Amino acid sequence: MKARKKLFKMLFAVALSLLFISGGKITVNAEVAGREMLQINETLSFTGLGTPGYTFESSMLSKQETVGVMVFNISIDLPTEGDPSWNDWCGEALAVRAGDTTKYYDFGGAQVSWGVDFDGDENADTGGVGSESWIGTAANGTCTVVVPVNAAEFAIDFYDNCWENATDIPHYTINSATAVYGSVEATEQVAVGQEITFTGAGDPAYTFSNSNLSTSGNVAAVAFNISIALPAEGDPSWNDWCGQLAAVKAGDTVKYYDFGGAQVGWGVDMDGDDNADTGGVGTESWVGTAENGSLSIVVPVNAEEFTINLYDNCWENATDVTHLVINSATAIFGSVAGGTEEPVEETPEEVEVVPETPVFDPNGVYKAYLGIQTQNYIFRNAWADESFGANGTSWEKNDIGNNFNGLTGWDGADAVKYDGTFTDVEIKGNGTYRVSLTDFDFGGDESLNLLFLSTDIPIEGNHVSFTNVKVILNGSTKYTFENGVIPGIDSRDDKEYYEVHCINIWNTEQLGGKDGLFGYVMPNKSVEIEFTVSGFAYDKVEEPVEEPVEEVVEEDKEEPVEEVEDEPVETVSEDVEEAAEDKDTNWLLIAGIVVAVIVIAVVVVLVIKNKGKESQE
């Protein structure tokens, strides 16, 4: 079986190309139209209602826009002694704070029919299973919690008030969250309980539609709670390579989305045109990543009448092996920001539409930057990164301000500055250039997640090339790329500007993933990338080194001048200094004074020599 696993990994490795995480922050995984996915990985034990075990804040998101709902993927860590039915009686609660308003919700086991009294007035603030406050039912070790928000600034406090009140026993783990931007009117949860086995991309394994709902209206998205039935023979890493697919049909439109394991870096060709209709992890089509046996996917719909076909195209193609169990589905009614295509007004032919990204100018001057990220997410992101780039939208939400030209790390949800001096370079034509980082503090981190070159050169048209790319650590060249690895050209990443990646632990195909292409000791003095660029209409001009004129004068001054009266020279120096301080300095006058100083110096030298001759006579 291990040999079989290796074989599948080798086959899929040809297509594997994982996306760079641009956010720079550990939580941000991917951002697509109307949705933003984040990693959390927070395990909760009993806290009661006194203190929350975890708080999610809107500041963790890259955009300060209205969030309709937050969808949390949760793994159940109970039972502690092997009785799955214990989960059915474990209730949990949370509070959503937005402005002056606090609302309470509950989730957990299917037998939790009681509510929770948060404010101590002896009246329950929630109602348990089936009530308006109930937002997620645990099943098969997983729970998808759909929390109504409808606010741009908010906080969600998670409490663990399960019957098991030992504080050292983990109850559940919040794996990840998906923010759904927009306005949400209502939600409806539907039990499914459907096992999924291999079908390929030919026939759907399960179909969900608006006919499954009792509520009518525009469905912005559907969130599915899914349990992972793989591995079939005890190897959890199998899940990482298992990809699945959803096809959403609304009217005459069909859109494709994919989800599954964290290593699924390839897309699926559904329409048979030899072009992938999805892109794998981190792309706009990706709607959910499996973790700890749990999977929550948020499928965009934006229609009143629709069907969602779920396909199982996992590498394990035995039709009698269960891969997934769809426990439930939650319809989210309302509208999602960016999730629907706005009507496009006809543009008169004479009006030229200017693209957002400028066109490459072969005679232009551009800039290159060094980008980096350490194992604990001390970072400098790409120049064009929307959140933490040169003009990133997330800087203003942090106390440190725009720190693109420095190193940034994290203290919980707070951004903090780290020592580091970047030396960027202007690209003025074809030639060799170097960018660097010195005087830095990596906080004890022992490896790099990312090391790359970032530029403001538009990638559209692929006009330039980067060759002889050298990674130089502590002054020593560790590796040379004959041709630079460029996301957006050498992989499926969606990039508008040129980047050249040297280390990227999420890129397995071109850069070797976590093992990388070269070994190194974590640098402590300097990090440099040298590269040669070509494709411009002109060549880099090497600026000549000017020889200082004053060197000749200094050599003359070295001769002894013991008997020379210094008053004429000092008088001229004072005049020069006064002229330099004057705001309306006459530079021709200064030049004349300098010439006069030189003439006087020569005369002084001649006088000295003549006096020397006279003394000899």
mmCIF file with all atom_site columns, N, CA and C in Angstrom, residues 542-564:
data_model
loop_
_atom_site.group_PDB
_atom_site.id
_atom_site.type_symbol
_atom_site.label_atom_id
_atom_site.label_alt_id
_atom_site.label_comp_id
_atom_site.label_asym_id
_atom_site.label_entity_id
_atom_site.label_seq_id
_atom_site.pdbx_PDB_ins_code
_atom_site.Cartn_x
_atom_site.Cartn_y
_atom_site.Cartn_z
_atom_site.occupancy
_atom_site.B_iso_or_equiv
_atom_site.pdbx_formal_charge
_atom_site.auth_seq_id
_atom_site.auth_comp_id
_atom_site.auth_asym_id
_atom_site.auth_atom_id
_atom_site.pdbx_PDB_model_num
ATOM 1  N N  . GLU A 1 542 ? 26.471 51.220 -16.656 1.00 0.00 ? 542 GLU A N  1
ATOM 2  C CA . GLU A 1 542 ? 27.294 51.190 -15.447 1.00 0.00 ? 542 GLU A CA 1
ATOM 3  C C  . GLU A 1 542 ? 27.842 52.583 -15.198 1.00 0.00 ? 542 GLU A C  1
ATOM 4  N N  . GLU A 1 543 ? 27.505 53.178 -14.078 1.00 0.00 ? 543 GLU A N  1
ATOM 5  C CA . GLU A 1 543 ? 27.946 54.531 -13.774 1.00 0.00 ? 543 GLU A CA 1
ATOM 6  C C  . GLU A 1 543 ? 29.445 54.548 -13.461 1.00 0.00 ? 543 GLU A C  1
ATOM 7  N N  . PRO A 1 544 ? 30.215 55.449 -14.131 1.00 0.00 ? 544 PRO A N  1
ATOM 8  C CA . PRO A 1 544 ? 31.663 55.506 -13.870 1.00 0.00 ? 544 PRO A CA 1
ATOM 9  C C  . PRO A 1 544 ? 31.949 55.998 -12.457 1.00 0.00 ? 544 PRO A C  1
ATOM 10 N N  . VAL A 1 545 ? 33.009 55.481 -11.900 1.00 0.00 ? 545 VAL A N  1
ATOM 11 C CA . VAL A 1 545 ? 33.432 55.896 -10.560 1.00 0.00 ? 545 VAL A CA 1
ATOM 12 C C  . VAL A 1 545 ? 34.305 57.141 -10.688 1.00 0.00 ? 545 VAL A C  1
ATOM 13 N N  . GLU A 1 546 ? 33.868 58.238 -10.095 1.00 0.00 ? 546 GLU A N  1
ATOM 14 C CA . GLU A 1 546 ? 34.606 59.494 -10.198 1.00 0.00 ? 546 GLU A CA 1
ATOM 15 C C  . GLU A 1 546 ? 35.787 59.507 -9.225  1.00 0.00 ? 546 GLU A C  1
ATOM 16 N N  . GLU A 1 547 ? 36.957 59.900 -9.772  1.00 0.00 ? 547 GLU A N  1
ATOM 17 C CA . GLU A 1 547 ? 38.126 60.013 -8.911  1.00 0.00 ? 547 GLU A CA 1
ATOM 18 C C  . GLU A 1 547 ? 38.100 61.357 -8.204  1.00 0.00 ? 547 GLU A C  1
ATOM 19 N N  . PRO A 1 548 ? 38.233 61.394 -6.894  1.00 0.00 ? 548 PRO A N  1
ATOM 20 C CA . PRO A 1 548 ? 38.188 62.674 -6.169  1.00 0.00 ? 548 PRO A CA 1
ATOM 21 C C  . PRO A 1 548 ? 39.360 63.581 -6.553  1.00 0.00 ? 548 PRO A C  1
ATOM 22 N N  . VAL A 1 549 ? 39.045 64.831 -6.940  1.00 0.00 ? 549 VAL A N  1
ATOM 23 C CA . VAL A 1 549 ? 40.059 65.789 -7.371  1.00 0.00 ? 549 VAL A CA 1
ATOM 24 C C  . VAL A 1 549 ? 40.960 66.179 -6.219  1.00 0.00 ? 549 VAL A C  1
ATOM 25 N N  . GLU A 1 550 ? 40.429 66.185 -5.010  1.00 0.00 ? 550 GLU A N  1
ATOM 26 C CA . GLU A 1 550 ? 41.174 66.693 -3.866  1.00 0.00 ? 550 GLU A CA 1
ATOM 27 C C  . GLU A 1 550 ? 42.345 65.808 -3.458  1.00 0.00 ? 550 GLU A C  1
ATOM 28 N N  . GLU A 1 551 ? 42.445 64.618 -4.054  1.00 0.00 ? 551 GLU A N  1
ATOM 29 C CA . GLU A 1 551 ? 43.552 63.737 -3.672  1.00 0.00 ? 551 GLU A CA 1
ATOM 30 C C  . GLU A 1 551 ? 44.905 64.380 -4.015  1.00 0.00 ? 551 GLU A C  1
ATOM 31 N N  . VAL A 1 552 ? 44.986 65.043 -5.205  1.00 0.00 ? 552 VAL A N  1
ATOM 32 C CA . VAL A 1 552 ? 46.249 65.675 -5.626  1.00 0.00 ? 552 VAL A CA 1
ATOM 33 C C  . VAL A 1 552 ? 46.600 66.802 -4.677  1.00 0.00 ? 552 VAL A C  1
ATOM 34 N N  . VAL A 1 553 ? 45.571 67.568 -4.291  1.00 0.00 ? 553 VAL A N  1
ATOM 35 C CA . VAL A 1 553 ? 45.816 68.684 -3.382  1.00 0.00 ? 553 VAL A CA 1
ATOM 36 C C  . VAL A 1 553 ? 46.310 68.183 -2.045  1.00 0.00 ? 553 VAL A C  1
ATOM 37 N N  . GLU A 1 554 ? 45.713 67.052 -1.565  1.00 0.00 ? 554 GLU A N  1
ATOM 38 C CA . GLU A 1 554 ? 46.116 66.510 -0.271  1.00 0.00 ? 554 GLU A CA 1
ATOM 39 C C  . GLU A 1 554 ? 47.562 66.050 -0.295  1.00 0.00 ? 554 GLU A C  1
ATOM 40 N N  . GLU A 1 555 ? 48.030 65.493 -1.469  1.00 0.00 ? 555 GLU A N  1
ATOM 41 C CA . GLU A 1 555 ? 49.423 65.051 -1.555  1.00 0.00 ? 555 GLU A CA 1
ATOM 42 C C  . GLU A 1 555 ? 50.367 66.244 -1.426  1.00 0.00 ? 555 GLU A C  1
ATOM 43 N N  . ASP A 1 556 ? 49.987 67.403 -2.049  1.00 0.00 ? 556 ASP A N  1
ATOM 44 C CA . ASP A 1 556 ? 50.813 68.595 -1.948  1.00 0.00 ? 556 ASP A CA 1
ATOM 45 C C  . ASP A 1 556 ? 50.865 69.097 -0.509  1.00 0.00 ? 556 ASP A C  1
ATOM 46 N N  . LYS A 1 557 ? 49.711 68.921 0.212   1.00 0.00 ? 557 LYS A N  1
ATOM 47 C CA . LYS A 1 557 ? 49.662 69.421 1.577   1.00 0.00 ? 557 LYS A CA 1
ATOM 48 C C  . LYS A 1 557 ? 50.525 68.617 2.537   1.00 0.00 ? 557 LYS A C  1
ATOM 49 N N  . GLU A 1 558 ? 50.908 67.405 2.114   1.00 0.00 ? 558 GLU A N  1
ATOM 50 C CA . GLU A 1 558 ? 51.695 66.557 2.997   1.00 0.00 ? 558 GLU A CA 1
ATOM 51 C C  . GLU A 1 558 ? 53.124 67.090 3.193   1.00 0.00 ? 558 GLU A C  1
ATOM 52 N N  . GLU A 1 559 ? 53.610 67.939 2.240   1.00 0.00 ? 559 GLU A N  1
ATOM 53 C CA . GLU A 1 559 ? 54.957 68.476 2.381   1.00 0.00 ? 559 GLU A CA 1
ATOM 54 C C  . GLU A 1 559 ? 54.986 69.481 3.530   1.00 0.00 ? 559 GLU A C  1
ATOM 55 N N  . PRO A 1 560 ? 56.060 69.587 4.265   1.00 0.00 ? 560 PRO A N  1
ATOM 56 C CA . PRO A 1 560 ? 56.117 70.497 5.421   1.00 0.00 ? 560 PRO A CA 1
ATOM 57 C C  . PRO A 1 560 ? 55.917 71.937 4.998   1.00 0.00 ? 560 PRO A C  1
ATOM 58 N N  . VAL A 1 561 ? 55.098 72.647 5.734   1.00 0.00 ? 561 VAL A N  1
ATOM 59 C CA . VAL A 1 561 ? 54.822 74.048 5.437   1.00 0.00 ? 561 VAL A CA 1
ATOM 60 C C  . VAL A 1 561 ? 55.026 74.847 6.720   1.00 0.00 ? 561 VAL A C  1
ATOM 61 N N  . GLU A 1 562 ? 56.183 74.701 7.314   1.00 0.00 ? 562 GLU A N  1
ATOM 62 C CA . GLU A 1 562 ? 56.413 75.280 8.634   1.00 0.00 ? 562 GLU A CA 1
ATOM 63 C C  . GLU A 1 562 ? 56.470 76.800 8.598   1.00 0.00 ? 562 GLU A C  1
ATOM 64 N N  . GLU A 1 563 ? 57.108 77.402 7.555   1.00 0.00 ? 563 GLU A N  1
ATOM 65 C CA . GLU A 1 563 ? 57.384 78.829 7.579   1.00 0.00 ? 563 GLU A CA 1
ATOM 66 C C  . GLU A 1 563 ? 56.351 79.632 6.784   1.00 0.00 ? 563 GLU A C  1
ATOM 67 N N  . VAL A 1 564 ? 55.271 78.941 6.341   1.00 0.00 ? 564 VAL A N  1
ATOM 68 C CA . VAL A 1 564 ? 54.307 79.639 5.491   1.00 0.00 ? 564 VAL A CA 1
ATOM 69 C C  . VAL A 1 564 ? 53.267 80.346 6.348   1.00 0.00 ? 564 VAL A C  1
#
